[in-house]
Amino acid sequence: MTAPVLPAAFGFLASARTGGGPAPDAAFATRGDRTVIGARLRRQSLAATLVHPPESIPETAHAQDADTAVLVAGELYNRAELLSVLPAGSAPEGDAQLLLELLHRYGPHAFRLVNGRFAALAQTGDRVLLATDHAGSVPLYVRLAPGEVNTATEAKTLGDPATPRGFPLADARRVPGLTGVYQVPAGTVLDIGLESGTAEAHRTWTPPLARRVLPEREAVDAVRTALERACAARVPAGGTPLVVLSGGIDSSGVAACAHRAAGALDTVSMGTDTADEFPEARTVAEHLGSRHREITVPTEDLLAQLPYAVWASESVDPDIIEYLLPLVALYRALDGPPRRILTGYGADIPLAGMHREDRLPDLDTAVAYDMATFDGLNEMSPVLSAVTGHWTTHPYWDRDVLDLLVSLEAGLKRRHGRDKWVLREAMAGALPAETVLRPKLGVHEGSGTTSSFSALLIAHGVAEPSVPKAKQQVVRELFGRTVAAGRHPSGVSTAEVVRSVADGLARGAA
Ligand code: IOT
Ligand code: MG
Ligand code: MG
């Protein structure tokens, strides 16, 4: 199964109300055309702004009948499976219609069936359902008011100070600086009574806690099969996929599978004037025969784009921002028409790739910890690339791939002295030996992002031991300006924020 070149909609800002009223106006970071949608159901109405690929009509992102309406940003990957549980002869046109029919059959439990990268709003009777995919990979936010549920794929669009303060919401995370705005947890359907304003959270997915013991061959074959299926579901129908390639095992594995599924491949690597992984990526590009491009971003430009990384991800975690900044800079440098991009992002979480030591107890502790703490970091957010109109998708966080990788016993992840052993072995036949054996290098290291951000702070007088704290403060301040205050990142200066954080720390130390 392949995917359309782009999903029908990238994001939305929607208001479900007992009364009527115009669609709320939105300042998305996501680039695209906007379409306003309205619907009148028996007991409530919908007014929404969809942001979607240019020159398309986001018809299939919205579906309704007399008493139910569905809005979807993103896409589903197990469509054939989902279709098979609907009555014979049903032929839903697009993902929203498919979800609508599943809702009629299963109620809110419909979302437990879905493997996808999406955020959805469903209105039925006097209830409003807000649903995230298993990984919460398309962030979804909500603000409740009497008789009104406001929801959006970007928190900044809900920050209008003129509208009433929201009700508190016990089961969701607050967004710093945006009073009354909450993030819907990953793998959750938030079931809200529009009149009562009460909300109940139902989990639709949770990271596996058990570990499976498998013979080497079986584990390796299962990983290869799952990754190949996930990539095949993500390559564009009749088009060429683009893979963001570092030349590490994770993105090279995706590149090999995407190439196999699509029969053609484009690849792109980013580097800076201080560091790159160009030779390693080129080895893979040559092996697969991809049309390959290298993009060099000067370090000064890279750091100047910090406000864009925070604005797009809406993340306040400084480590995550260091992983995302080089990728945002890469996406922003990708000119030309909107592309469907596959990444190797996220493989290191279930496989403990960031964890550089040999002991298995610690490895599984790292997996359990990372799987329990990813929610809300927004590292998979489509907005990172949608700021220039591109759509990303992450095969390692496909629900089936992730379930499998998390659940493999630690000895299959670290084996024969190698990290991510099971993945390396799964890809051994499809990639050059030097790629399969290449040690892990994080994107924040390979691009020099971590070290140049540190150097910038030190140059402004921050003492070495205070660097982590300063990074945290810089990211918080950038979040305050670009998300909470809703300023466009072009008007926010990294240098100015770094200076003010450095001055503050110096005053505190004096
Ligand atoms: P890393 O695994 O190095 O990179 C993530 C993906 O970004 C790669 O698979 C590749 O698709 C893309 N990429 C990386 N470098 C380049 C480059 N130079 N040019 C083009 N594309 C590139 C951090 C990390 O090590 O990135 N991310 C981890 C885990 C994050 C931790 N999160 C958490 N604990 N919640 C990851 O698993 O991706
Ligand atoms: Mg990786
Ligand atoms: Mg890497």
Coordinates of C-alpha atoms and ligand atoms in Angstrom, one line a residue:
M1 CA 0.0 0.0 0.0
T2 CA 1.3 3.4 -0.9
A3 CA 0.2 6.9 0.3
P4 CA -1.1 10.0 -1.5
V5 CA 1.8 12.5 -2.1
L6 CA 0.6 14.5 0.8
P7 CA -2.2 14.2 3.4
A8 CA -5.4 16.1 2.8
A9 CA -4.7 18.4 5.8
F10 CA -1.6 19.2 7.8
G11 CA -3.4 20.8 10.7
F12 CA -6.5 22.5 12.0
L13 CA -8.0 25.0 14.5
A14 CA -11.5 24.1 15.3
S15 CA -14.3 25.1 17.5
A16 CA -17.1 22.7 18.6
R17 CA -20.0 24.6 20.1
T18 CA -23.5 24.3 21.2
G19 CA -24.2 27.7 19.5
G20 CA -22.9 29.0 16.2
G21 CA -20.3 31.6 15.2
P22 CA -17.5 32.2 12.7
A23 CA -14.4 30.0 12.3
P24 CA -11.6 31.2 14.6
D25 CA -8.7 32.9 12.9
A26 CA -5.4 31.2 13.1
A27 CA -1.7 32.0 12.9
F28 CA -0.2 28.5 12.1
A29 CA 3.5 27.9 11.8
T30 CA 2.4 25.3 9.3
R31 CA 2.6 26.6 5.7
G32 CA -0.2 25.9 3.4
D33 CA -3.5 27.1 2.1
R34 CA -6.4 27.5 4.5
T35 CA -10.0 26.4 4.1
V36 CA -12.8 27.3 6.4
I37 CA -15.3 24.5 7.2
G38 CA -18.6 24.7 8.9
A39 CA -21.1 22.0 10.0
R40 CA -24.4 22.0 11.8
L41 CA -25.2 18.8 13.6
R42 CA -28.3 18.1 15.8
R43 CA -26.8 19.2 19.1
Q44 CA -23.7 21.1 18.2
S45 CA -21.9 22.9 15.4
L46 CA -18.4 23.0 14.0
A47 CA -16.4 26.0 12.7
A48 CA -12.9 25.2 11.7
T49 CA -9.9 26.4 9.7
L50 CA -7.9 23.7 8.0
V51 CA -4.3 24.2 6.8
H52 CA -3.4 22.0 3.9
P53 CA -1.2 21.6 0.9
P54 CA -1.5 24.4 -1.6
E55 CA -3.9 24.2 -4.6
S56 CA -5.7 21.2 -3.1
I57 CA -9.2 20.9 -1.6
P58 CA -9.0 19.2 1.8
E59 CA -12.3 17.4 1.2
T60 CA -11.2 14.0 2.6
A61 CA -10.0 15.6 5.8
H62 CA -13.6 16.3 6.8
A63 CA -16.7 14.0 6.9
Q64 CA -20.1 14.3 8.4
D65 CA -23.6 12.9 8.5
A66 CA -26.7 14.0 10.5
D67 CA -25.2 13.6 13.9
T68 CA -21.5 13.0 13.6
A69 CA -18.6 15.0 12.1
V70 CA -14.9 14.1 11.8
L71 CA -11.9 16.3 11.1
V72 CA -8.5 14.7 10.5
A73 CA -5.0 16.2 10.2
G74 CA -2.5 13.7 8.9
E75 CA -3.0 10.2 7.6
L76 CA -3.7 6.5 8.4
Y77 CA -1.4 3.7 7.5
N78 CA -3.5 0.5 8.0
R79 CA -6.4 1.6 5.7
A80 CA -6.8 -1.9 4.1
E81 CA -7.0 -3.5 7.5
L82 CA -9.6 -0.9 8.7
L83 CA -11.7 -1.3 5.6
S84 CA -11.8 -5.0 6.1
V85 CA -13.9 -4.5 9.3
L86 CA -16.5 -2.3 7.7
P87 CA -19.6 -3.8 6.1
A88 CA -19.0 -5.2 2.6
G89 CA -19.5 -2.6 0.0
S90 CA -18.5 0.4 2.1
A91 CA -16.0 2.5 0.2
P92 CA -15.2 5.6 2.3
E93 CA -13.5 8.4 0.5
G94 CA -10.5 9.3 2.5
D95 CA -9.4 9.0 6.1
A96 CA -12.1 11.2 7.8
Q97 CA -14.9 9.2 6.1
L98 CA -13.2 6.0 7.1
L99 CA -13.0 7.2 10.8
L100 CA -16.6 8.2 10.7
E101 CA -17.7 4.8 9.6
L102 CA -15.4 3.2 12.2
L103 CA -17.0 5.5 14.9
H104 CA -20.4 4.3 14.0
R105 CA -19.3 0.7 14.4
Y106 CA -17.0 0.9 17.4
G107 CA -17.7 4.2 19.1
P108 CA -14.7 6.0 20.6
H109 CA -12.9 2.6 20.6
A110 CA -12.5 3.0 16.9
F111 CA -9.2 4.9 17.6
R112 CA -7.8 1.7 19.2
L113 CA -7.7 0.2 15.7
V114 CA -5.8 2.8 14.0
N115 CA -2.1 2.8 13.0
G116 CA -1.5 6.3 11.8
R117 CA 0.1 9.8 12.1
F118 CA -2.9 12.0 12.9
A119 CA -4.8 14.2 15.2
A120 CA -8.6 14.1 15.0
L121 CA -11.7 15.8 16.2
A122 CA -15.0 13.9 16.2
Q123 CA -18.3 15.4 17.3
T124 CA -21.2 13.1 18.0
G125 CA -24.4 13.8 20.0
D126 CA -23.3 16.3 22.6
R127 CA -19.9 14.8 22.9
V128 CA -16.6 15.9 21.5
L129 CA -13.8 13.4 21.0
L130 CA -10.2 14.5 20.6
A131 CA -7.9 11.8 19.5
T132 CA -4.1 11.5 19.0
D133 CA -2.3 8.6 17.3
H134 CA -0.4 6.1 19.6
A135 CA 2.7 8.3 19.7
G136 CA 0.9 11.7 19.8
S137 CA 3.0 12.4 16.7
V138 CA 0.7 15.1 15.6
P139 CA 0.4 17.3 18.7
L140 CA -3.2 18.2 19.6
Y141 CA -4.2 21.0 22.1
V142 CA -7.4 22.0 23.7
R143 CA -9.0 24.8 25.5
L144 CA -12.4 24.3 27.1
A145 CA -15.0 27.1 27.7
P146 CA -18.7 26.9 28.6
G147 CA -20.5 25.2 25.7
E148 CA -17.3 25.3 23.6
V149 CA -14.3 23.1 22.8
N150 CA -11.5 24.8 21.0
T151 CA -8.9 22.5 19.7
A152 CA -5.8 22.9 17.4
T153 CA -2.7 21.1 16.2
E154 CA -0.6 24.1 17.3
A155 CA -0.9 25.5 20.8
K156 CA 0.0 29.0 19.7
T157 CA -3.3 29.2 17.7
L158 CA -5.3 28.8 21.0
G159 CA -3.5 31.7 22.8
D160 CA -6.0 34.4 22.0
P161 CA -6.1 36.5 25.2
A162 CA -9.5 38.0 24.3
T163 CA -11.3 34.7 24.6
P164 CA -12.4 33.3 28.0
R165 CA -10.1 31.4 30.2
G166 CA -10.3 27.7 29.8
F167 CA -11.6 25.1 32.4
P168 CA -8.9 23.0 34.0
L169 CA -8.4 19.6 32.6
A170 CA -7.1 17.0 35.0
D171 CA -5.9 14.4 32.5
A172 CA -3.8 16.5 30.2
R173 CA -0.6 18.5 30.4
R174 CA -0.7 22.3 30.7
V175 CA 1.1 24.4 28.1
P176 CA 3.5 26.8 29.8
G177 CA 2.5 30.4 29.3
L178 CA -0.9 29.7 27.7
T179 CA -3.5 29.6 30.5
G180 CA -6.2 27.1 30.0
V181 CA -4.5 25.4 27.1
Y182 CA -3.7 21.7 27.5
Q183 CA -2.0 19.0 25.3
V184 CA -4.0 15.9 24.6
P185 CA -1.8 12.9 25.7
A186 CA -0.3 10.5 23.2
G187 CA -2.5 7.4 22.4
T188 CA -5.6 9.0 23.9
V189 CA -9.2 9.8 23.2
L190 CA -10.3 12.7 25.3
D191 CA -14.1 12.4 25.6
I192 CA -15.6 15.7 26.5
G193 CA -19.3 16.5 27.3
L194 CA -19.9 19.8 25.6
E195 CA -22.6 20.9 28.0
S196 CA -21.1 19.7 31.2
G197 CA -17.5 20.6 30.3
T198 CA -16.3 17.3 31.9
A199 CA -13.7 15.3 30.2
E200 CA -12.6 11.7 30.4
A201 CA -9.4 10.3 29.0
H202 CA -9.3 6.8 27.4
R203 CA -5.9 5.4 26.5
T204 CA -5.8 3.8 23.1
W205 CA -2.2 2.7 23.2
T206 CA 0.5 2.2 25.8
P207 CA 4.1 1.2 25.4
P208 CA 4.6 -2.5 25.8
L209 CA 6.1 -3.4 29.2
A210 CA 6.7 -7.1 28.5
R211 CA 9.8 -8.3 26.6
R212 CA 9.8 -11.1 24.0
V213 CA 12.5 -13.8 23.8
L214 CA 13.0 -14.8 20.2
P215 CA 15.6 -16.7 18.3
E216 CA 18.1 -14.4 16.5
R217 CA 16.8 -15.2 13.0
E218 CA 13.2 -14.8 13.9
A219 CA 13.8 -11.4 15.5
V220 CA 15.8 -10.2 12.6
D221 CA 13.2 -11.3 10.1
A222 CA 10.4 -9.8 12.1
V223 CA 12.2 -6.4 12.2
R224 CA 12.9 -6.4 8.5
T225 CA 9.4 -7.3 7.6
A226 CA 7.8 -4.7 9.9
L227 CA 10.1 -1.9 8.7
E228 CA 9.5 -2.8 5.0
R229 CA 5.8 -2.7 5.5
A230 CA 5.9 0.6 7.4
C231 CA 8.0 2.2 4.6
A232 CA 5.8 0.8 1.9
A233 CA 2.8 2.3 3.5
R234 CA 4.6 5.7 3.6
V235 CA 6.0 6.1 0.1
P236 CA 4.0 8.3 -2.3
A237 CA 1.8 6.6 -4.9
G238 CA 3.5 7.1 -8.3
G239 CA 6.1 9.5 -6.7
T240 CA 9.6 9.4 -5.4
P241 CA 10.1 9.5 -1.7
L242 CA 12.7 11.7 -0.1
V243 CA 14.7 10.4 2.8
V244 CA 16.7 12.7 5.2
L245 CA 19.9 10.7 5.3
S246 CA 22.7 10.8 7.8
G247 CA 24.4 7.6 6.7
G248 CA 23.7 6.0 10.1
I249 CA 21.9 2.7 10.3
D250 CA 18.5 4.2 11.1
S251 CA 18.1 6.5 8.2
S252 CA 20.0 4.1 5.9
G253 CA 17.6 1.3 6.8
V254 CA 14.7 3.5 5.9
A255 CA 16.4 4.6 2.7
A256 CA 16.9 1.0 1.6
C257 CA 13.3 0.0 2.4
A258 CA 11.8 3.1 0.8
H259 CA 13.9 2.5 -2.3
R260 CA 12.7 -1.1 -2.5
A261 CA 9.1 0.0 -2.1
A262 CA 9.1 2.9 -4.5
G263 CA 11.7 1.8 -7.1
A264 CA 13.3 5.2 -6.9
L265 CA 14.7 7.4 -4.2
D266 CA 15.9 10.9 -3.4
T267 CA 18.1 11.6 -0.4
V268 CA 19.4 14.7 1.3
S269 CA 22.0 15.3 4.0
M270 CA 22.7 18.4 6.0
G271 CA 25.9 19.5 7.5
T272 CA 27.4 22.7 8.8
D273 CA 30.7 24.5 8.4
T274 CA 31.9 22.8 11.6
A275 CA 30.7 19.2 11.1
D276 CA 28.9 16.9 8.7
E277 CA 28.3 13.2 7.9
F278 CA 28.5 13.8 4.2
P279 CA 31.0 10.9 3.3
E280 CA 29.0 8.4 5.3
A281 CA 25.7 9.5 3.7
R282 CA 27.2 9.5 0.2
T283 CA 28.3 5.8 0.6
V284 CA 24.6 4.9 1.1
A285 CA 23.3 7.2 -1.7
E286 CA 25.8 5.6 -4.1
H287 CA 25.0 2.1 -3.0
L288 CA 21.2 2.7 -3.5
G289 CA 21.7 4.9 -6.6
S290 CA 19.6 7.7 -5.1
R291 CA 19.5 11.2 -6.4
H292 CA 21.4 12.8 -3.6
R293 CA 21.9 16.3 -2.4
E294 CA 24.1 17.9 0.3
I295 CA 23.0 21.1 2.1
T296 CA 25.6 23.0 4.2
V297 CA 24.2 25.5 6.7
P298 CA 26.7 27.9 8.3
T299 CA 26.7 27.4 12.1
E300 CA 25.8 31.0 12.6
D301 CA 22.7 30.6 10.5
L302 CA 21.9 27.4 12.2
L303 CA 21.9 29.0 15.7
A304 CA 19.9 31.9 14.4
Q305 CA 17.2 29.5 13.5
L306 CA 16.6 28.4 17.1
P307 CA 13.5 30.5 17.3
Y308 CA 12.1 28.6 14.3
A309 CA 12.8 25.2 15.9
V310 CA 11.0 26.2 19.1
W311 CA 8.1 27.8 17.2
A312 CA 7.6 24.7 15.0
S313 CA 8.0 22.0 17.7
E314 CA 6.4 23.9 20.6
S315 CA 8.8 22.0 22.7
V316 CA 10.6 23.4 25.8
D317 CA 13.1 20.6 26.2
P318 CA 16.6 21.8 25.3
D319 CA 18.0 18.4 24.4
I320 CA 15.2 17.8 22.0
I321 CA 15.6 21.2 20.5
E322 CA 19.3 20.3 19.8
Y323 CA 18.1 17.3 17.8
L324 CA 15.4 19.2 16.0
L325 CA 17.3 22.4 15.1
P326 CA 19.5 20.8 12.4
L327 CA 16.5 19.1 10.9
V328 CA 14.4 22.3 10.9
A329 CA 17.3 24.0 9.2
L330 CA 17.4 21.3 6.6
Y331 CA 13.6 21.4 6.0
R332 CA 13.8 25.2 5.7
A333 CA 16.5 24.9 3.1
L334 CA 14.5 22.5 0.9
D335 CA 13.1 24.6 -1.8
G336 CA 10.8 23.3 -4.5
P337 CA 7.4 21.7 -4.3
P338 CA 6.1 20.1 -1.1
R339 CA 7.6 16.6 -0.6
R340 CA 6.8 13.5 1.3
I341 CA 9.8 12.9 3.5
L342 CA 10.7 9.7 5.4
T343 CA 13.1 9.9 8.4
G344 CA 15.0 7.5 10.6
Y345 CA 13.9 9.6 13.6
G346 CA 13.0 7.7 16.8
A347 CA 14.8 4.4 16.2
D348 CA 17.1 5.1 19.1
I349 CA 14.3 5.3 21.6
P350 CA 13.0 1.7 21.5
L351 CA 16.5 0.3 20.7
A352 CA 18.4 2.5 23.3
G353 CA 20.7 3.8 20.6
M354 CA 21.7 6.8 22.7
H355 CA 22.7 4.6 25.5
R356 CA 26.4 3.8 25.0
E357 CA 27.2 1.0 27.2
D358 CA 27.1 -2.7 27.4
R359 CA 25.0 -3.6 30.5
L360 CA 21.6 -5.0 29.7
P361 CA 19.8 -3.9 32.9
D362 CA 20.7 -0.3 32.2
L363 CA 19.7 -0.7 28.5
D364 CA 16.2 -1.8 29.4
T365 CA 15.9 0.9 32.0
A366 CA 16.7 3.4 29.3
V367 CA 14.1 2.0 27.0
A368 CA 11.4 1.9 29.7
Y369 CA 12.3 5.5 30.8
D370 CA 12.3 6.9 27.3
M371 CA 9.1 5.2 26.4
A372 CA 7.5 6.6 29.5
T373 CA 8.7 10.2 28.9
F374 CA 8.5 10.9 25.2
D375 CA 4.9 12.3 25.3
G376 CA 4.8 16.1 25.0
L377 CA 8.4 16.5 23.7
N378 CA 6.9 16.9 20.2
E379 CA 10.0 15.5 18.5
M380 CA 8.0 13.8 15.8
S381 CA 5.8 16.8 15.1
P382 CA 5.0 17.3 11.4
V383 CA 5.2 21.1 11.9
L384 CA 9.0 20.9 11.8
S385 CA 8.9 20.4 8.1
A386 CA 5.5 21.8 7.5
V387 CA 6.9 25.3 8.1
T388 CA 8.1 25.0 4.5
G389 CA 5.1 22.9 3.3
H390 CA 6.8 19.4 3.5
W391 CA 5.2 16.3 5.1
T392 CA 7.4 14.0 7.2
T393 CA 6.7 10.5 8.5
H394 CA 8.8 8.3 10.8
P395 CA 8.6 4.5 10.0
Y396 CA 10.3 3.4 13.2
W397 CA 7.4 4.9 15.1
D398 CA 4.9 3.1 13.0
R399 CA 2.7 1.4 15.6
D400 CA 3.6 -2.1 14.5
V401 CA 7.3 -1.4 14.2
L402 CA 7.4 0.4 17.6
D403 CA 5.4 -2.4 19.4
L404 CA 7.9 -4.9 18.0
L405 CA 11.1 -3.0 18.7
V406 CA 10.2 -2.0 22.3
S407 CA 9.2 -5.5 23.1
L408 CA 12.3 -7.3 22.0
E409 CA 14.4 -8.4 25.0
A410 CA 17.5 -6.2 25.6
G411 CA 19.9 -9.0 24.5
L412 CA 18.6 -8.6 21.0
K413 CA 19.3 -4.9 21.0
R414 CA 22.8 -5.2 22.3
R415 CA 24.5 -8.3 21.1
H416 CA 27.9 -9.5 19.9
G417 CA 29.3 -6.3 21.1
R418 CA 27.1 -4.1 18.9
D419 CA 24.4 -1.6 19.7
K420 CA 21.0 -1.8 17.8
W421 CA 22.2 -5.3 16.8
V422 CA 18.8 -6.6 15.6
L423 CA 18.3 -3.6 13.3
R424 CA 21.8 -3.7 11.9
E425 CA 21.4 -7.5 11.2
A426 CA 18.0 -6.9 9.6
M427 CA 19.5 -4.4 7.1
A428 CA 22.8 -6.3 6.5
G429 CA 21.8 -7.6 3.1
A430 CA 20.6 -4.2 1.8
L431 CA 23.4 -1.8 2.8
P432 CA 27.2 -1.6 2.6
A433 CA 29.0 -3.4 5.4
E434 CA 30.6 -0.1 6.6
T435 CA 27.1 1.4 7.0
V436 CA 25.8 -1.6 8.9
L437 CA 28.9 -1.4 11.3
R438 CA 29.0 2.3 11.6
P439 CA 28.9 3.5 15.3
K440 CA 26.0 5.7 16.4
L441 CA 26.4 9.4 16.0
G442 CA 23.5 11.7 17.0
V443 CA 22.3 14.5 14.7
H444 CA 23.2 17.1 17.3
E445 CA 26.8 15.7 17.3
G446 CA 27.2 15.1 13.6
S447 CA 26.1 18.7 12.8
G448 CA 28.0 20.3 15.7
T449 CA 24.8 21.7 17.1
T450 CA 25.4 20.8 20.8
S451 CA 29.0 22.1 20.8
S452 CA 28.2 25.3 18.8
F453 CA 25.3 26.2 21.1
S454 CA 27.5 25.7 24.1
A455 CA 30.3 27.8 22.5
L456 CA 27.8 30.6 21.8
L457 CA 26.8 30.7 25.5
I458 CA 30.4 30.5 26.7
A459 CA 31.3 33.4 24.3
H460 CA 28.6 35.4 26.1
G461 CA 30.2 34.8 29.4
V462 CA 28.2 31.8 30.7
A463 CA 30.4 29.6 32.9
E464 CA 30.9 26.0 31.6
P465 CA 28.9 24.4 34.5
S466 CA 26.0 26.7 33.9
V467 CA 25.7 25.9 30.2
P468 CA 22.9 23.3 30.5
K469 CA 20.9 25.7 32.7
A470 CA 21.4 28.5 30.2
K471 CA 20.2 26.3 27.3
Q472 CA 17.1 25.5 29.3
Q473 CA 16.5 29.2 29.9
V474 CA 17.1 30.2 26.3
V475 CA 14.7 27.6 25.0
R476 CA 12.0 28.6 27.6
E477 CA 12.4 32.2 26.6
L478 CA 12.1 31.4 22.9
F479 CA 9.0 29.4 23.7
G480 CA 7.6 32.3 25.7
R481 CA 8.1 34.6 22.7
T482 CA 7.2 32.4 19.7
V483 CA 4.5 30.2 21.2
A484 CA 3.0 31.8 24.3
A485 CA 3.2 35.3 22.9
G486 CA 2.7 34.1 19.4
R487 CA 5.5 36.2 17.8
H488 CA 6.8 35.2 14.4
P489 CA 10.3 33.8 14.7
S490 CA 11.7 36.1 12.1
G491 CA 11.2 38.9 14.7
V492 CA 12.9 36.9 17.5
S493 CA 16.7 37.0 17.8
T494 CA 18.7 34.1 19.2
A495 CA 21.6 36.5 20.0
E496 CA 19.4 38.8 22.0
V497 CA 17.9 36.0 24.0
V498 CA 21.3 34.5 24.6
R499 CA 22.6 37.8 25.8
S500 CA 19.7 38.4 28.2
V501 CA 20.0 34.8 29.7
A502 CA 23.8 35.2 30.0
D503 CA 23.3 38.6 31.8
G504 CA 20.7 37.2 34.1
L505 CA 23.0 34.3 35.1
A506 CA 25.9 36.7 35.6
R507 CA 23.7 38.9 37.9
G508 CA 22.6 35.8 39.8
A509 CA 26.2 34.7 40.3
A510 CA 27.4 38.2 41.5
Ligands
IOT1 P1 19.7 10.7 15.0 O1 19.3 9.3 15.3 O2 21.2 10.9 14.7 O3 18.9 11.3 13.8 C1 17.6 11.2 13.6 C2 17.2 11.1 12.2 O4 17.4 12.5 11.6 C3 18.0 10.2 11.3 O5 17.6 8.9 11.3 C4 17.9 10.9 9.9 O6 16.7 10.6 9.3 C5 17.9 12.4 10.3 N1 19.2 12.9 10.2 C6 20.2 12.9 11.2 N2 21.3 13.5 10.8 C7 21.1 14.0 9.6 C8 21.8 14.7 8.6 N3 23.1 15.1 8.9 N4 21.3 15.0 7.4 C9 20.0 14.6 7.1 N5 19.3 13.9 8.0 C10 19.8 13.6 9.2 C11 18.5 12.0 18.3 C12 19.5 11.4 17.5 O7 20.4 10.7 17.9 O8 19.3 11.6 16.2 N6 17.2 11.5 18.1 C13 17.0 10.1 18.7 C14 16.3 10.0 20.0 C15 15.8 11.2 20.7 C16 15.6 11.0 22.1 N7 14.3 11.2 22.5 C17 13.7 10.8 23.6 N8 14.3 10.1 24.5 N9 12.4 11.0 23.7 C18 16.2 9.3 17.7 O9 15.8 8.2 18.1 O10 16.0 9.7 16.6
MG2 MG 19.0 7.5 15.0
MG3 MG 22.7 9.9 13.6

